[in-house]
Coordinates of C-alpha atoms in Angstrom, one line a residue:
M492 CA -94.6 147.9 -193.6
N493 CA -92.5 145.3 -191.8
R494 CA -91.5 145.8 -188.1
I495 CA -87.8 146.3 -188.8
L496 CA -88.5 149.1 -191.3
K497 CA -90.9 150.8 -188.8
I498 CA -88.2 150.7 -186.1
A499 CA -85.6 152.2 -188.5
I500 CA -87.9 155.0 -189.5
T501 CA -88.8 155.8 -185.9
L502 CA -85.0 155.8 -185.0
A503 CA -84.3 158.1 -187.9
I504 CA -87.0 160.6 -186.8
F505 CA -85.7 160.6 -183.2
L506 CA -82.2 161.3 -184.4
S507 CA -83.3 164.1 -186.6
L508 CA -85.1 165.7 -183.7
S509 CA -82.4 165.3 -181.2
S510 CA -79.5 166.4 -183.4
S511 CA -78.5 169.9 -184.1
T512 CA -78.2 171.1 -187.6
D513 CA -74.7 171.4 -189.1
G514 CA -72.7 174.1 -187.4
Q515 CA -75.0 174.3 -184.3
I516 CA -75.0 172.7 -180.9
D517 CA -77.8 171.0 -179.1
Y518 CA -79.3 173.6 -176.7
Y519 CA -79.9 170.8 -174.1
N520 CA -76.4 169.4 -174.4
F521 CA -74.2 172.5 -173.9
D522 CA -70.6 171.4 -173.1
V523 CA -70.0 173.5 -170.0
R524 CA -66.5 172.3 -169.3
L525 CA -65.3 173.1 -172.9
A526 CA -67.0 176.5 -172.6
E527 CA -65.1 177.2 -169.4
K528 CA -61.8 176.4 -171.1
L529 CA -62.5 178.4 -174.1
T530 CA -63.7 181.4 -172.0
F531 CA -60.5 181.3 -170.0
S532 CA -58.4 181.4 -173.1
A533 CA -60.5 184.2 -174.6
I534 CA -60.2 186.4 -171.4
N535 CA -56.4 186.0 -171.3
R536 CA -56.3 186.9 -175.0
I537 CA -58.3 190.1 -174.2
R538 CA -55.9 190.9 -171.3
F539 CA -52.8 190.2 -173.5
E540 CA -54.2 192.5 -176.2
N541 CA -54.6 195.2 -173.5
G542 CA -51.1 194.8 -172.2
L543 CA -52.2 193.2 -168.9
S544 CA -50.8 190.2 -167.1
L545 CA -52.4 186.8 -167.7
L546 CA -54.6 185.2 -165.1
H547 CA -54.2 181.7 -163.6
R548 CA -57.1 179.3 -163.0
D549 CA -57.8 179.0 -159.3
T550 CA -59.5 175.8 -158.2
R551 CA -61.1 177.5 -155.1
L552 CA -62.5 180.3 -157.3
A553 CA -63.8 177.7 -159.8
K554 CA -65.6 175.8 -157.0
A555 CA -67.2 179.0 -155.7
A556 CA -68.2 180.1 -159.2
N557 CA -69.6 176.6 -159.9
H558 CA -71.6 176.6 -156.8
H559 CA -73.2 179.9 -157.6
S560 CA -73.9 179.2 -161.3
R561 CA -75.6 175.9 -160.4
D562 CA -77.4 177.5 -157.6
M563 CA -78.9 180.2 -159.9
I564 CA -80.3 177.5 -162.2
E565 CA -81.5 175.2 -159.4
R566 CA -83.1 178.0 -157.3
N567 CA -84.3 180.0 -160.3
F568 CA -82.6 183.4 -159.8
F569 CA -80.0 185.6 -161.4
D570 CA -78.1 187.8 -159.1
H571 CA -74.8 188.3 -157.3
V572 CA -76.5 187.7 -154.0
N573 CA -78.3 184.4 -153.5
P574 CA -81.7 184.0 -151.7
D575 CA -79.8 183.3 -148.4
G576 CA -78.2 186.8 -148.6
D577 CA -74.7 185.5 -149.5
G578 CA -72.6 187.4 -152.1
P579 CA -69.3 186.8 -153.8
R580 CA -67.3 187.6 -150.6
E581 CA -69.2 185.1 -148.5
R582 CA -68.8 182.4 -151.1
A583 CA -65.1 183.0 -151.4
V584 CA -64.6 182.9 -147.6
E585 CA -66.4 179.6 -147.5
M586 CA -63.9 178.2 -149.9
G587 CA -61.0 179.5 -147.8
I588 CA -60.1 182.5 -150.0
P589 CA -58.8 185.3 -147.8
Y590 CA -58.4 187.9 -150.6
P591 CA -60.8 190.4 -152.1
V592 CA -62.9 189.1 -155.0
S593 CA -65.1 190.6 -157.7
E594 CA -67.7 188.8 -159.9
N595 CA -69.2 189.0 -163.4
L596 CA -72.4 187.2 -164.3
G597 CA -73.9 186.5 -167.8
I598 CA -76.9 184.8 -169.2
L599 CA -77.8 183.7 -172.7
S600 CA -79.6 181.0 -174.6
S601 CA -77.4 178.4 -176.3
Y602 CA -80.2 177.5 -178.7
G603 CA -79.1 177.4 -182.4
L604 CA -75.6 178.7 -181.6
E605 CA -72.1 177.3 -181.8
I606 CA -70.3 177.2 -178.5
N607 CA -67.9 179.9 -179.7
N608 CA -70.8 182.1 -180.6
V609 CA -72.2 181.7 -177.1
I610 CA -68.9 182.7 -175.5
E611 CA -68.4 185.6 -178.0
E612 CA -71.8 187.1 -177.3
L613 CA -71.4 186.8 -173.5
L614 CA -67.9 188.4 -173.5
E615 CA -69.1 191.1 -175.9
S616 CA -71.9 192.0 -173.5
L617 CA -69.6 192.0 -170.5
M618 CA -67.0 194.2 -172.3
A619 CA -69.8 196.6 -173.2
S620 CA -70.6 197.1 -169.5
P621 CA -68.2 199.5 -167.7
E622 CA -68.4 197.6 -164.4
H623 CA -67.9 194.2 -166.0
R624 CA -65.2 195.5 -168.3
A625 CA -63.3 196.9 -165.3
N626 CA -63.3 193.5 -163.7
L627 CA -62.0 191.8 -166.8
L628 CA -59.3 194.4 -167.3
N629 CA -58.3 195.0 -163.7
P630 CA -54.5 195.1 -163.6
D631 CA -54.4 194.0 -159.9
I632 CA -56.2 190.7 -160.3
S633 CA -54.3 187.4 -160.5
G634 CA -56.7 184.5 -160.4
I635 CA -60.0 183.6 -162.0
G636 CA -62.7 180.9 -161.6
I637 CA -65.1 180.3 -164.4
S638 CA -68.3 178.2 -164.4
F639 CA -71.2 177.7 -166.8
A640 CA -74.5 176.0 -165.8
Q641 CA -77.4 175.1 -168.1
D642 CA -81.1 175.3 -167.6
K643 CA -82.1 171.9 -169.0
E644 CA -85.6 172.1 -167.5
Q645 CA -86.4 175.3 -169.5
K646 CA -87.3 177.5 -166.6
T647 CA -88.3 180.6 -168.5
D648 CA -88.8 182.7 -165.4
I649 CA -85.1 182.5 -164.3
I650 CA -84.9 186.2 -165.1
D651 CA -87.3 188.9 -166.2
I652 CA -87.3 188.3 -170.0
A653 CA -88.6 191.8 -170.6
K654 CA -85.2 193.1 -169.4
L655 CA -83.3 191.1 -171.9
G656 CA -85.4 191.5 -175.0
N657 CA -85.1 188.7 -177.6
S658 CA -83.1 186.3 -175.6
H659 CA -85.0 183.1 -176.1
L660 CA -84.6 182.2 -172.5
G661 CA -85.9 178.7 -171.7
Y662 CA -84.3 177.3 -174.8
G663 CA -81.1 175.9 -173.4
T664 CA -80.4 179.0 -171.2
V665 CA -76.9 179.0 -169.8
V666 CA -75.6 181.2 -167.0
L667 CA -71.9 182.2 -166.6
C668 CA -70.2 183.1 -163.4
Q669 CA -66.7 184.6 -163.4
L670 CA -65.0 185.1 -160.1
F671 CA -61.8 187.2 -159.9
M672 CA -59.3 187.4 -157.1
K673 CA -57.0 190.3 -156.1
Q674 CA -54.2 188.8 -154.2
G675 CA -53.3 191.6 -151.8
L676 CA -50.4 190.0 -149.9
A677 CA -47.3 188.0 -150.8
N678 CA -44.7 186.0 -149.0
I679 CA -46.9 185.4 -146.0
H680 CA -45.3 184.0 -142.8
P681 CA -46.0 181.7 -141.1
A682 CA -46.5 179.7 -144.3
P683 CA -48.8 177.9 -144.7
F684 CA -50.9 180.3 -142.6
L685 CA -52.9 178.4 -140.0
T686 CA -56.5 179.3 -139.3
E687 CA -56.9 177.3 -136.1
Y688 CA -55.2 178.2 -132.8
K689 CA -55.4 177.6 -129.1
K690 CA -56.4 180.2 -126.6
G691 CA -53.3 182.2 -125.6
N692 CA -51.4 181.4 -128.7
S693 CA -49.5 184.2 -130.5
I694 CA -48.0 184.4 -134.0
L695 CA -45.5 186.7 -135.6
F696 CA -47.3 187.6 -138.8
S697 CA -45.4 189.1 -141.7
A698 CA -46.1 189.7 -145.4
E699 CA -45.6 192.1 -148.3
T700 CA -48.3 194.2 -149.9
Y701 CA -48.7 193.7 -153.7
K702 CA -48.4 197.5 -154.3
D703 CA -47.1 200.6 -152.4
F704 CA -49.0 201.9 -149.4
D705 CA -48.0 204.4 -146.7
T706 CA -49.5 202.2 -143.9
V707 CA -50.9 198.8 -143.3
K708 CA -53.8 198.5 -140.9
I709 CA -54.4 195.3 -138.9
E710 CA -57.7 194.7 -137.2
L711 CA -58.7 191.6 -135.1
K712 CA -62.3 191.4 -134.3
G713 CA -65.3 189.0 -134.0
S714 CA -65.9 187.3 -137.4
D715 CA -69.5 188.4 -137.3
G716 CA -68.5 192.1 -137.3
G717 CA -68.4 192.1 -133.6
R718 CA -66.2 193.7 -130.9
M719 CA -62.8 195.0 -132.0
I720 CA -60.0 193.1 -130.2
R721 CA -57.0 194.8 -131.9
N722 CA -56.5 197.8 -134.1
T723 CA -53.0 198.6 -135.2
E724 CA -51.4 200.7 -138.0
I725 CA -47.9 200.0 -139.1
A726 CA -45.8 202.3 -141.3
L727 CA -44.6 200.4 -144.4
F728 CA -41.0 200.3 -145.7
E729 CA -40.6 198.6 -149.1
R730 CA -44.0 197.0 -148.7
Y731 CA -42.9 194.7 -145.9
F732 CA -44.5 194.5 -142.4
E733 CA -44.7 192.3 -139.4
E734 CA -46.7 192.2 -136.3
K735 CA -47.1 189.9 -133.3
I736 CA -50.8 188.9 -132.9
C737 CA -52.3 187.2 -129.8
F738 CA -55.6 185.3 -129.5
P739 CA -56.8 186.0 -125.9
R740 CA -60.0 184.1 -125.8
V741 CA -61.9 181.3 -127.4
G742 CA -64.1 182.1 -130.4
E743 CA -64.0 182.9 -134.1
Y744 CA -62.1 186.0 -135.3
A745 CA -61.6 188.0 -138.5
L746 CA -58.0 189.1 -139.1
E747 CA -58.5 192.0 -141.5
I748 CA -55.6 193.6 -143.2
S749 CA -55.9 196.8 -145.3
G750 CA -53.5 199.1 -147.1
I751 CA -53.9 202.9 -146.5
N752 CA -52.4 206.0 -148.2
Y753 CA -52.5 209.3 -146.4
V754 CA -52.7 212.9 -147.8
D755 CA -52.3 215.7 -145.3
C756 CA -52.7 213.2 -142.4
S757 CA -56.0 212.0 -143.7
P758 CA -56.7 208.6 -145.4
S759 CA -57.0 209.2 -149.1
Q760 CA -57.3 205.5 -150.0
K761 CA -58.1 202.4 -148.1
E762 CA -58.0 199.0 -149.7
E763 CA -58.8 195.6 -148.4
L764 CA -55.8 193.3 -148.8
A765 CA -56.9 190.1 -147.0
T766 CA -59.3 188.8 -144.4
F767 CA -58.4 185.5 -142.6
I768 CA -61.0 183.7 -140.5
I769 CA -59.4 182.4 -137.3
H770 CA -60.8 179.7 -135.0
V771 CA -59.5 179.7 -131.5
E772 CA -60.2 176.8 -129.1

């Protein structure tokens, strides 16, 4: 057999091994960006069918979700909390997101499946879980970040396979991270809201809550959960409130804003609306 024919046969064998069969995708070449776009469209279709508002794609949420999905692959774990002890809230704050967030995670092998089948199976499993379904159908959320990451090195111990049954993990495993944002405040002033101030500075902070509450609670304390500096409750009229806030000393503060409803003079509901991290020099 001449040399050219040998090369041609070798190339043909290589192509047959590296190509997926018709109607399937290469498990080691999963198009994560396309999967994210298709998943976003599918989620909004589900929300539309359930009479809910459509979500917008938030770049900060997407970055936080991408960091977590890649981290799960690279550090070989599958959990809302990473090995450093950081959860969705910490990742959101790191990206400058002041509002409450929730998170859905999914894991599946892409081996032998079309990209739409991967998305369909993941969304079906999420919708079958009451907690994950509640996140997807939450009427109060406004933004979403979606990220897929792929296990190209076939780390079969990324999760306890016994818990997932016949999942074929290790054969092109992909993980999905969906991060949702509940925007608790609107029409914030000053806008844009600054997060760096000088000692002795004060601001007249005002905003509107996204839904009705009896009272809004404003707490200013050390960002590490330390000493309370300020604790004020303000009766709400038509959702609007304003309060003068001073920063008496150098340090890092958490400006936490919550909505409260009272029944018989007792809090019946308290809901986080926003937490701003303030740096004072």
